[in-house]
PDB file of C-alpha atoms in Angstrom:
ATOM      1  CA  MET A   1      -0.350 103.788   7.007  1.00 41.00           C
ATOM      2  CA  PHE A   2      -0.319 101.993   3.735  1.00 39.00           C
ATOM      3  CA  SER A   3       0.533  98.222   3.257  1.00 42.00           C
ATOM      4  CA  ALA A   4       1.380  96.965  -0.128  1.00 46.00           C
ATOM      5  CA  VAL A   5      -0.426  93.771   0.773  1.00 45.00           C
ATOM      6  CA  ALA A   6      -3.535  95.176   2.420  1.00 44.00           C
ATOM      7  CA  GLY A   7      -3.796  98.744   1.287  1.00 47.00           C
ATOM      8  CA  PRO A   8      -4.574 101.584   3.801  1.00 50.00           C
ATOM      9  CA  SER A   9      -5.216 100.456   7.319  1.00 47.00           C
ATOM     10  CA  PRO A  10      -8.700 100.980   8.581  1.00 48.00           C
ATOM     11  CA  ALA A  11      -9.027 103.918  10.999  1.00 49.00           C
ATOM     12  CA  PRO A  12      -9.907 103.076  14.499  1.00 49.00           C
ATOM     13  CA  VAL A  13     -13.393 103.650  15.791  1.00 47.00           C
ATOM     14  CA  ALA A  14     -13.386 105.114  19.234  1.00 49.00           C
ATOM     15  CA  ASP A  15     -16.264 105.011  21.720  1.00 50.00           C
ATOM     16  CA  GLU A  16     -16.871 107.666  24.425  1.00 52.00           C
ATOM     17  CA  SER A  17     -14.610 105.892  27.003  1.00 53.00           C
ATOM     18  CA  GLY A  18     -11.688 106.238  24.644  1.00 53.00           C
ATOM     19  CA  GLY A  19     -11.639 102.598  23.686  1.00 56.00           C
ATOM     20  CA  GLY A  20     -12.009 101.534  20.228  1.00 55.00           C
ATOM     21  CA  VAL A  21     -11.815  98.842  17.533  1.00 52.00           C
ATOM     22  CA  CYS A  22      -9.522  98.618  14.553  1.00 54.00           C
ATOM     23  CA  GLY A  23     -10.308  96.066  11.889  1.00 54.00           C
ATOM     24  CA  SER A  24      -7.490  94.131  10.395  1.00 51.00           C
ATOM     25  CA  ASP A  25      -7.921  91.164   8.052  1.00 50.00           C
ATOM     26  CA  ILE A  26      -4.820  89.456   9.482  1.00 48.00           C
ATOM     27  CA  ASN A  27      -5.875  86.082   7.962  1.00 48.00           C
ATOM     28  CA  SER A  28      -5.238  87.326   4.516  1.00 48.00           C
ATOM     29  CA  VAL A  29      -1.529  88.223   4.983  1.00 47.00           C
ATOM     30  CA  SER A  30       0.548  85.660   3.236  1.00 49.00           C
ATOM     31  CA  GLU A  31       3.895  86.969   4.331  1.00 52.00           C
ATOM     32  CA  GLU A  32       5.747  85.691   7.379  1.00 59.00           C
ATOM     33  CA  GLU A  33       5.962  89.054   8.945  1.00 63.00           C
ATOM     34  CA  THR A  34       2.924  89.778  11.047  1.00 69.00           C
ATOM     35  CA  GLN A  35       0.702  92.966  10.843  1.00 67.00           C
ATOM     36  CA  GLU A  36       1.987  93.926  14.218  1.00 67.00           C
ATOM     37  CA  GLU A  37       5.690  93.703  13.130  1.00 73.00           C
ATOM     38  CA  ARG A  38       4.899  95.746   9.951  1.00 70.00           C
ATOM     39  CA  ASP A  39       3.082  98.464  12.159  1.00 66.00           C
ATOM     40  CA  ARG A  40       5.992  98.555  14.558  1.00 69.00           C
ATOM     41  CA  ASP A  41       8.545  98.859  11.642  1.00 71.00           C
ATOM     42  CA  GLU A  42       6.500 101.756  10.150  1.00 71.00           C
ATOM     43  CA  GLY A  43       6.379 103.567  13.535  1.00 70.00           C
ATOM     44  CA  VAL A  44       2.703 102.823  14.387  1.00 68.00           C
ATOM     45  CA  ARG A  45       2.085 102.731  18.122  1.00 69.00           C
ATOM     46  CA  VAL A  46       1.160  99.087  18.818  1.00 63.00           C
ATOM     47  CA  GLU A  47      -0.676  98.588  22.075  1.00 70.00           C
ATOM     48  CA  PRO A  48      -1.969  95.263  23.520  1.00 74.00           C
ATOM     49  CA  ALA A  49      -5.181  94.321  21.923  1.00 72.00           C
ATOM     50  CA  THR A  50      -7.866  91.682  22.607  1.00 74.00           C
ATOM     51  CA  LEU A  51      -8.246  89.481  19.612  1.00 68.00           C
ATOM     52  CA  LEU A  52     -11.956  88.936  18.794  1.00 66.00           C
ATOM     53  CA  GLU A  53     -13.016  85.577  17.591  1.00 67.00           C
ATOM     54  CA  TRP A  54     -14.232  86.000  13.950  1.00 60.00           C
ATOM     55  CA  PRO A  55     -14.607  83.457  11.180  1.00 54.00           C
ATOM     56  CA  ASN A  56     -11.568  83.329   8.967  1.00 56.00           C
ATOM     57  CA  GLN A  57     -13.848  84.152   5.958  1.00 61.00           C
ATOM     58  CA  SER A  58     -17.379  85.319   6.642  1.00 67.00           C
ATOM     59  CA  PRO A  59     -18.806  86.749   3.377  1.00 70.00           C
ATOM     60  CA  ASP A  60     -22.028  85.062   4.568  1.00 69.00           C
ATOM     61  CA  LEU A  61     -22.225  87.792   7.216  1.00 80.00           C
ATOM     62  CA  ASN A  62     -21.582  90.751   4.874  1.00 83.00           C
ATOM     63  CA  PRO A  63     -24.580  91.805   2.812  1.00 87.00           C
ATOM     64  CA  ILE A  64     -22.407  93.890   0.443  1.00 90.00           C
ATOM     65  CA  GLU A  65     -20.578  90.784  -0.711  1.00 88.00           C
ATOM     66  CA  HIS A  66     -23.908  89.485  -2.134  1.00 91.00           C
ATOM     67  CA  LEU A  67     -24.504  92.835  -3.851  1.00 94.00           C
ATOM     68  CA  TRP A  68     -21.037  92.811  -5.336  1.00 94.00           C
ATOM     69  CA  ARG A  69     -21.729  89.441  -6.791  1.00 94.00           C
ATOM     70  CA  ASP A  70     -25.133  90.662  -8.226  1.00 96.00           C
ATOM     71  CA  LEU A  71     -23.435  93.628  -9.754  1.00 97.00           C
ATOM     72  CA  LYS A  72     -20.528  91.598 -11.152  1.00 97.00           C
ATOM     73  CA  MET A  73     -22.984  89.148 -12.903  1.00 97.00           C
ATOM     74  CA  ALA A  74     -25.126  91.982 -14.281  1.00 98.00           C
ATOM     75  CA  VAL A  75     -21.964  93.836 -15.634  1.00 98.00           C
ATOM     76  CA  HIS A  76     -20.555  90.654 -17.100  1.00 97.00           C
ATOM     77  CA  GLN A  77     -23.796  90.017 -19.064  1.00 98.00           C
ATOM     78  CA  ARG A  78     -23.519  93.443 -20.694  1.00 97.00           C
ATOM     79  CA  LEU A  79     -19.885  92.831 -22.004  1.00 96.00           C
ATOM     80  CA  PRO A  80     -18.268  96.182 -21.533  1.00 96.00           C
ATOM     81  CA  SER A  81     -15.498  96.683 -24.225  1.00 96.00           C
ATOM     82  CA  ASN A  82     -13.412  99.457 -22.501  1.00 97.00           C
ATOM     83  CA  LEU A  83     -12.888 101.115 -19.133  1.00 97.00           C
ATOM     84  CA  THR A  84     -15.273 103.946 -19.832  1.00 97.00           C
ATOM     85  CA  GLU A  85     -18.010 101.629 -20.711  1.00 98.00           C
ATOM     86  CA  LEU A  86     -17.288  99.385 -17.653  1.00 97.00           C
ATOM     87  CA  GLU A  87     -17.504 102.395 -15.377  1.00 97.00           C
ATOM     88  CA  ARG A  88     -20.836 103.499 -17.058  1.00 98.00           C
ATOM     89  CA  ILE A  89     -22.331 100.037 -16.861  1.00 98.00           C
ATOM     90  CA  CYS A  90     -21.364  99.479 -13.359  1.00 97.00           C
ATOM     91  CA  LYS A  91     -23.123 102.689 -12.263  1.00 98.00           C
ATOM     92  CA  GLU A  92     -26.174 101.815 -14.237  1.00 98.00           C
ATOM     93  CA  GLU A  93     -26.385  98.363 -12.850  1.00 98.00           C
ATOM     94  CA  TRP A  94     -25.774  99.477  -9.305  1.00 97.00           C
ATOM     95  CA  GLN A  95     -28.800 101.853  -9.648  1.00 98.00           C
ATOM     96  CA  ARG A  96     -30.890  98.984 -10.886  1.00 98.00           C
ATOM     97  CA  ILE A  97     -30.413  96.889  -7.743  1.00 97.00           C
ATOM     98  CA  PRO A  98     -33.869  96.960  -6.095  1.00 97.00           C
ATOM     99  CA  LYS A  99     -34.290  98.281  -2.734  1.00 96.00           C
ATOM    100  CA  SER A 100     -36.186  95.023  -2.036  1.00 97.00           C
ATOM    101  CA  ARG A 101     -32.946  93.123  -2.614  1.00 96.00           C
ATOM    102  CA  CYS A 102     -31.079  95.120   0.063  1.00 94.00           C
ATOM    103  CA  GLU A 103     -33.938  94.816   2.513  1.00 95.00           C
ATOM    104  CA  LYS A 104     -34.077  90.988   1.872  1.00 94.00           C
ATOM    105  CA  LEU A 105     -30.381  90.759   2.593  1.00 92.00           C
ATOM    106  CA  VAL A 106     -30.572  92.742   5.857  1.00 92.00           C
ATOM    107  CA  ALA A 107     -33.705  90.754   6.849  1.00 94.00           C
ATOM    108  CA  SER A 108     -31.890  87.429   6.320  1.00 90.00           C
ATOM    109  CA  PHE A 109     -28.993  88.420   8.517  1.00 89.00           C
ATOM    110  CA  PRO A 110     -30.174  86.573  11.644  1.00 91.00           C
ATOM    111  CA  LYS A 111     -30.479  83.335   9.649  1.00 90.00           C
ATOM    112  CA  ARG A 112     -27.129  83.814   8.031  1.00 86.00           C
ATOM    113  CA  LEU A 113     -25.593  84.531  11.464  1.00 85.00           C
ATOM    114  CA  MET A 114     -27.018  81.474  13.006  1.00 88.00           C
ATOM    115  CA  ALA A 115     -25.804  79.387   9.953  1.00 86.00           C
ATOM    116  CA  VAL A 116     -22.333  80.700  10.501  1.00 83.00           C
ATOM    117  CA  LEU A 117     -22.420  80.010  14.234  1.00 84.00           C
ATOM    118  CA  ASP A 118     -23.744  76.481  13.556  1.00 87.00           C
ATOM    119  CA  GLN A 119     -21.024  75.853  11.078  1.00 81.00           C
ATOM    120  CA  LYS A 120     -18.419  77.342  13.563  1.00 77.00           C
ATOM    121  CA  GLY A 121     -17.279  79.766  10.950  1.00 72.00           C
ATOM    122  CA  ALA A 122     -17.117  77.434   8.023  1.00 73.00           C
ATOM    123  CA  SER A 123     -18.990  77.981   4.789  1.00 74.00           C
ATOM    124  CA  THR A 124     -22.775  77.964   4.696  1.00 78.00           C
ATOM    125  CA  LYS A 125     -25.414  77.695   2.019  1.00 77.00           C
ATOM    126  CA  TYR A 126     -25.492  81.568   1.875  1.00 71.00           C
TER     127      TYR A 126
END
């Protein structure tokens, strides 16, 4: 399924018992129609689901968000002048991100998780 608002829906991830999880960023939908209503209209089988509590916005918990920021800043400093140059610079700068940066982000996850929990899902210093 493809939504003009959210793009392709994530594929469900099933466990051995047949249960699964399907991610949906329902908080980002600005239309009055719910994701469930859109799925039903598009013929997607909608079954009862348990809504997991999750902060509305939790980039603090996602290390890739920090890496995207790093990449964006590095690319911006190089001032690409066309799409081809932008693509080349993005690839070069992505390769320049040190392994230690990734390791640091992964190692800091417990602290970031506790900060998000302490803030009850609100923004943190991370």
